[in-house]
Amino acid sequence: MATTVKYADVEVGTELPAQTFPVTRATLVQYAGASGDFNPIHWNEKFAVEVGLPDVIAHGMFTMAEAIRVVTDWTGDPAAVVEYGVRFTKPVVVPNDDKGAEIEVSAKVAAKLDDNRVRVDLLATSAGQKVLGMSRAVVQLV
Amino acid sequence: MALDQSFVGRTYPPTAPYEVGREKIREFAEAVGDTNPAYVDREAAQALGHADVIAPPTFVFAITFKAAGEVVHDPELGLDYSRVVHGDQKFAYTRPVRAGDRLSVTSTIEGIKSLAGNDIVDVRGEVHDEAGEHVVTAWTKLVSRAAEEA
């Protein structure tokens, strides 16, 4: 673990640089292949509607993977993340157009813990809806 | 029908090892658009103190979810998998997953609840490397939604 972010330099309320992540149908096809999750709700509109969804939705694990980038981009070393958990509250709906959807992620230091660790609380929204709940990471700083 | 509570605490045998490939890590990092060099460049990973390229934090889910699938597809448990959605996901890492790892998952059913007709199953997956060292623990909450009234 070789992050350069210093525990002494952060305080409760320190904000990490927020980011916006685009997601299109092409993104979902690529993620399905990379992750091995071929559930048709992530690529087949007819199927998604039949099971009661408004449209094709992003993999929850895709959203989870994007959200933590705000933390790993901040620390440089992804291994600084020692715990990471989320609740999947609302789906990210991905329309079949050129624009798709956007996932907006902000994060801030919520608590300073022992052993130079901090808890970072993440906020992920799409189309104005909170898509992850209880989204938290414990991060090892130096 | 409510699921059998006697399954709580049941542990399934460790899975056959999954060998983590560097190109699979690259493919995953590209799919999530993450350009962190630690995922693709061995020297960059080594500069951070890692033996080889490491995987993004959520990469391991593909392995633990497959292992959890053996649990939720257990016909004795009787979960309606066609109605399952992912509720919560959490990871606790001892070290990052890296290229060349051979990882085995031991899944345990931590909890079974029925809430308003929804069946909720909590599965803990303990991931160990070939030397038997702990790498990461994954907690997965799966919710089998109540069937609509006919």
Coordinates of C-alpha atoms in Angstrom, one line a residue:
Chain A
M1 CA 0.0 0.0 0.0
A2 CA 1.7 3.2 -1.1
T3 CA -0.8 6.0 -1.2
T4 CA 0.7 9.4 -0.7
V5 CA -2.5 10.8 1.0
K6 CA -1.6 11.7 4.6
Y7 CA -3.9 11.0 7.5
A8 CA -2.8 14.3 9.1
D9 CA -3.8 16.2 6.0
V10 CA -7.5 15.2 6.0
E11 CA -10.2 16.0 8.4
V12 CA -13.9 15.0 8.8
G13 CA -15.6 16.8 5.9
T14 CA -12.7 16.8 3.5
E15 CA -14.1 16.3 0.0
L16 CA -12.6 14.1 -2.6
P17 CA -12.7 15.3 -6.2
A18 CA -16.2 14.5 -7.6
Q19 CA -16.5 12.7 -10.9
T20 CA -19.2 11.9 -13.5
F21 CA -19.1 8.6 -15.3
P22 CA -21.0 8.0 -18.5
V23 CA -22.7 4.7 -19.2
T24 CA -24.2 3.6 -22.5
R25 CA -25.6 0.3 -23.9
A26 CA -22.1 -0.3 -25.3
T27 CA -20.6 0.2 -21.9
L28 CA -23.0 -2.4 -20.5
V29 CA -22.2 -5.0 -23.2
Q30 CA -18.5 -4.5 -22.5
Y31 CA -19.0 -4.8 -18.7
A32 CA -21.1 -7.9 -19.2
G33 CA -18.3 -9.6 -21.1
A34 CA -15.6 -8.5 -18.6
S35 CA -17.5 -9.5 -15.5
G36 CA -19.3 -12.5 -16.8
D37 CA -22.7 -11.2 -15.7
F38 CA -24.9 -11.7 -18.8
N39 CA -28.3 -11.1 -17.1
P40 CA -30.5 -9.9 -20.0
I41 CA -31.9 -7.0 -17.8
H42 CA -28.6 -5.3 -18.7
W43 CA -28.8 -5.6 -22.5
N44 CA -32.3 -6.7 -23.6
E45 CA -35.0 -4.0 -23.4
K46 CA -37.8 -6.4 -24.1
F47 CA -36.8 -8.7 -21.3
A48 CA -36.2 -5.8 -18.8
V49 CA -39.7 -4.4 -19.4
E50 CA -41.2 -7.9 -19.1
V51 CA -39.8 -8.2 -15.6
G52 CA -41.1 -4.8 -14.6
L53 CA -38.1 -2.5 -15.1
P54 CA -38.5 0.8 -17.0
D55 CA -35.8 0.0 -19.4
V56 CA -32.3 -1.7 -19.5
I57 CA -30.5 -1.0 -16.3
A58 CA -26.8 -0.9 -15.5
H59 CA -25.3 -3.8 -13.5
G60 CA -25.2 -2.7 -9.8
M61 CA -21.7 -4.0 -9.7
F62 CA -20.8 -1.6 -12.5
T63 CA -22.1 1.3 -10.5
M64 CA -20.2 0.1 -7.5
A65 CA -17.0 -0.2 -9.6
E66 CA -17.4 3.4 -10.9
A67 CA -18.1 4.9 -7.5
I68 CA -15.0 3.6 -5.9
R69 CA -12.9 5.2 -8.6
V70 CA -13.4 8.5 -6.8
V71 CA -11.5 7.0 -3.9
T72 CA -8.9 5.1 -5.9
D73 CA -8.1 8.1 -8.0
W74 CA -7.6 10.1 -4.8
T75 CA -5.3 7.6 -3.2
G76 CA -3.4 6.5 -6.3
D77 CA -3.0 3.1 -4.9
P78 CA -6.2 1.1 -5.2
A79 CA -5.0 -1.2 -2.4
A80 CA -5.5 1.7 0.0
V81 CA -9.2 0.6 0.0
V82 CA -9.5 -1.9 2.9
E83 CA -13.3 -2.1 3.1
Y84 CA -16.0 -1.1 0.6
G85 CA -19.7 -1.7 0.8
V86 CA -22.9 -0.4 -0.8
R87 CA -26.6 -1.0 -0.9
F88 CA -28.3 -1.0 -4.3
T89 CA -31.2 1.3 -3.8
K90 CA -32.3 2.4 -7.3
P91 CA -31.3 1.1 -10.7
V92 CA -29.3 3.2 -13.2
V93 CA -31.6 3.3 -16.2
V94 CA -29.7 3.3 -19.5
P95 CA -31.7 4.5 -22.5
N96 CA -30.9 3.2 -26.0
D97 CA -29.5 6.4 -27.4
D98 CA -26.1 8.0 -28.0
K99 CA -26.0 9.6 -24.6
G100 CA -27.1 6.8 -22.3
A101 CA -26.9 7.8 -18.6
E102 CA -24.5 9.4 -16.2
I103 CA -23.5 8.3 -12.7
E104 CA -22.4 11.3 -10.6
V105 CA -20.2 10.4 -7.6
S106 CA -19.1 12.6 -4.7
A107 CA -17.4 11.6 -1.6
K108 CA -16.1 13.0 1.7
V109 CA -14.2 11.9 4.8
A110 CA -16.9 11.0 7.3
A111 CA -14.7 9.8 10.2
K112 CA -11.1 9.5 11.2
L113 CA -10.4 6.0 12.5
D114 CA -7.5 4.3 14.3
D115 CA -4.3 3.2 12.5
N116 CA -4.4 6.1 10.0
R117 CA -7.6 4.9 8.5
V118 CA -10.5 7.0 7.4
R119 CA -14.1 6.3 6.5
V120 CA -15.2 7.8 3.2
D121 CA -18.9 8.2 2.5
L122 CA -19.9 8.1 -1.1
L123 CA -22.9 9.6 -2.8
A124 CA -23.8 8.2 -6.2
T125 CA -26.8 9.6 -8.2
S126 CA -28.2 9.1 -11.7
A127 CA -30.9 11.3 -13.2
G128 CA -31.2 13.0 -9.9
Q129 CA -31.9 9.8 -8.0
K130 CA -29.6 8.3 -5.3
V131 CA -28.6 4.9 -6.7
L132 CA -26.4 3.6 -3.9
G133 CA -27.2 3.8 -0.2
M134 CA -24.9 3.2 2.7
S135 CA -22.0 3.6 0.3
R136 CA -18.9 3.6 2.4
A137 CA -15.2 2.8 2.1
V138 CA -12.5 2.4 4.8
V139 CA -9.2 3.8 3.4
Q140 CA -5.7 3.3 4.7
L141 CA -3.7 6.5 4.6
V142 CA -0.1 7.2 5.6
Chain B
M1 CA -43.1 -20.2 1.3
A2 CA -40.5 -19.1 3.8
L3 CA -37.0 -20.6 3.4
D4 CA -35.6 -23.3 5.7
Q5 CA -33.9 -21.5 8.6
S6 CA -31.7 -24.6 9.2
F7 CA -29.5 -23.5 6.3
V8 CA -28.2 -20.5 8.4
G9 CA -24.6 -21.3 9.2
R10 CA -24.2 -23.9 6.5
T11 CA -20.8 -23.7 4.8
Y12 CA -20.1 -25.1 1.3
P13 CA -16.9 -26.8 0.2
P14 CA -14.2 -24.5 -1.2
T15 CA -14.5 -23.8 -5.0
A16 CA -11.8 -25.0 -7.4
P17 CA -9.1 -22.4 -7.8
Y18 CA -9.8 -19.5 -10.2
E19 CA -6.6 -18.3 -11.8
V20 CA -6.5 -14.5 -12.1
G21 CA -5.1 -13.5 -15.5
R22 CA -3.5 -10.1 -16.2
E23 CA -5.5 -9.8 -19.5
K24 CA -8.7 -10.4 -17.6
I25 CA -7.8 -7.6 -15.2
R26 CA -7.0 -5.3 -18.1
E27 CA -10.4 -6.2 -19.7
F28 CA -12.2 -5.4 -16.5
A29 CA -10.4 -2.1 -16.0
E30 CA -11.1 -1.1 -19.6
A31 CA -14.8 -2.1 -19.1
V32 CA -15.2 0.3 -16.2
G33 CA -13.0 3.0 -17.9
D34 CA -10.4 3.0 -15.2
T35 CA -7.0 4.0 -16.4
N36 CA -5.1 3.5 -13.1
P37 CA -1.7 2.1 -14.3
A38 CA -1.6 -0.4 -11.3
Y39 CA -4.1 -2.5 -13.2
V40 CA -2.1 -2.9 -16.4
D41 CA 1.5 -2.0 -15.9
R42 CA 3.6 -4.3 -13.7
E43 CA 6.3 -1.7 -13.1
A44 CA 3.6 0.8 -12.0
A45 CA 2.1 -1.8 -9.6
Q46 CA 5.6 -2.6 -8.3
A47 CA 6.3 1.0 -7.6
L48 CA 3.3 0.9 -5.3
G49 CA 4.7 -2.1 -3.5
H50 CA 2.7 -4.9 -5.3
A51 CA 4.3 -8.0 -6.7
D52 CA 2.4 -7.7 -10.0
V53 CA -0.6 -5.9 -11.5
I54 CA -3.5 -5.7 -9.1
A55 CA -7.2 -5.9 -9.8
P56 CA -9.8 -3.2 -9.2
P57 CA -11.6 -3.5 -5.8
T58 CA -14.8 -5.0 -7.2
F59 CA -13.1 -7.4 -9.7
V60 CA -13.3 -10.3 -7.2
F61 CA -17.1 -10.2 -7.3
A62 CA -17.2 -12.3 -10.5
I63 CA -15.5 -15.1 -8.5
T64 CA -17.4 -14.8 -5.3
F65 CA -20.8 -14.4 -7.0
K66 CA -20.2 -17.6 -9.0
A67 CA -19.4 -19.3 -5.7
A68 CA -22.5 -17.9 -4.1
G69 CA -24.5 -19.2 -7.1
E70 CA -23.7 -22.7 -6.0
V71 CA -25.4 -21.8 -2.7
V72 CA -28.5 -20.1 -4.1
H73 CA -29.0 -22.8 -6.7
D74 CA -28.9 -25.5 -4.0
P75 CA -32.2 -27.3 -4.7
E76 CA -32.5 -28.1 -1.0
L77 CA -32.6 -24.4 -0.2
G78 CA -35.3 -23.8 -2.8
L79 CA -34.6 -20.1 -3.5
D80 CA -36.5 -18.8 -6.6
Y81 CA -33.4 -17.5 -8.4
S82 CA -35.4 -16.0 -11.3
R83 CA -36.7 -13.4 -8.9
V84 CA -33.4 -12.6 -7.3
V85 CA -32.0 -9.1 -7.1
H86 CA -28.7 -7.9 -5.6
G87 CA -29.4 -6.0 -2.3
D88 CA -26.1 -5.2 -0.7
Q89 CA -22.5 -5.9 -1.4
K90 CA -19.5 -5.4 0.9
F91 CA -15.8 -6.4 0.7
A92 CA -13.1 -6.4 3.3
Y93 CA -9.6 -6.8 1.9
T94 CA -6.5 -8.2 3.5
R95 CA -4.6 -7.5 0.3
P96 CA -5.6 -6.7 -3.3
V97 CA -6.2 -9.5 -5.8
R98 CA -3.3 -9.7 -8.3
A99 CA -2.4 -11.4 -11.5
G100 CA -1.3 -15.0 -11.0
D101 CA -3.4 -15.5 -7.9
R102 CA -5.2 -18.8 -7.7
L103 CA -8.3 -18.0 -5.6
S104 CA -10.7 -20.3 -3.9
V105 CA -14.0 -19.3 -2.3
T106 CA -15.6 -20.8 0.7
S107 CA -19.3 -19.7 1.0
T108 CA -21.4 -19.6 4.2
I109 CA -25.0 -18.7 4.5
E110 CA -25.0 -16.1 7.2
G111 CA -28.7 -15.3 7.3
I112 CA -32.1 -16.1 5.9
K113 CA -35.1 -13.8 6.4
S114 CA -38.5 -13.4 5.0
L115 CA -39.8 -9.9 4.9
A116 CA -43.2 -9.0 3.3
G117 CA -42.9 -12.2 1.2
N118 CA -39.4 -11.4 0.0
D119 CA -36.8 -14.1 0.8
I120 CA -33.5 -12.5 1.8
V121 CA -30.3 -14.6 1.9
D122 CA -26.9 -13.3 3.1
V123 CA -23.9 -15.2 1.8
R124 CA -20.3 -14.6 3.0
G125 CA -17.6 -15.7 0.7
E126 CA -14.1 -16.1 2.1
V127 CA -11.4 -15.8 -0.6
H128 CA -8.0 -17.5 0.0
D129 CA -5.0 -17.8 -2.2
E130 CA -3.1 -21.0 -3.0
A131 CA -1.0 -20.7 0.1
G132 CA -4.2 -20.5 2.2
E133 CA -3.7 -16.9 3.0
H134 CA -6.8 -14.7 3.3
V135 CA -7.3 -12.2 0.5
V136 CA -10.8 -10.7 0.7
T137 CA -14.2 -11.4 2.3
A138 CA -17.3 -10.7 0.3
W139 CA -20.7 -10.3 1.8
T140 CA -23.6 -10.5 -0.7
K141 CA -27.2 -9.9 0.1
L142 CA -29.6 -11.5 -2.4
V143 CA -33.3 -10.7 -2.3
S144 CA -35.8 -13.0 -4.0
R145 CA -38.8 -10.7 -4.6
A146 CA -42.3 -11.9 -3.7
A147 CA -44.2 -13.3 -6.6
E148 CA -47.2 -11.1 -7.6
E149 CA -50.6 -12.3 -6.7
A150 CA -52.2 -14.1 -9.6

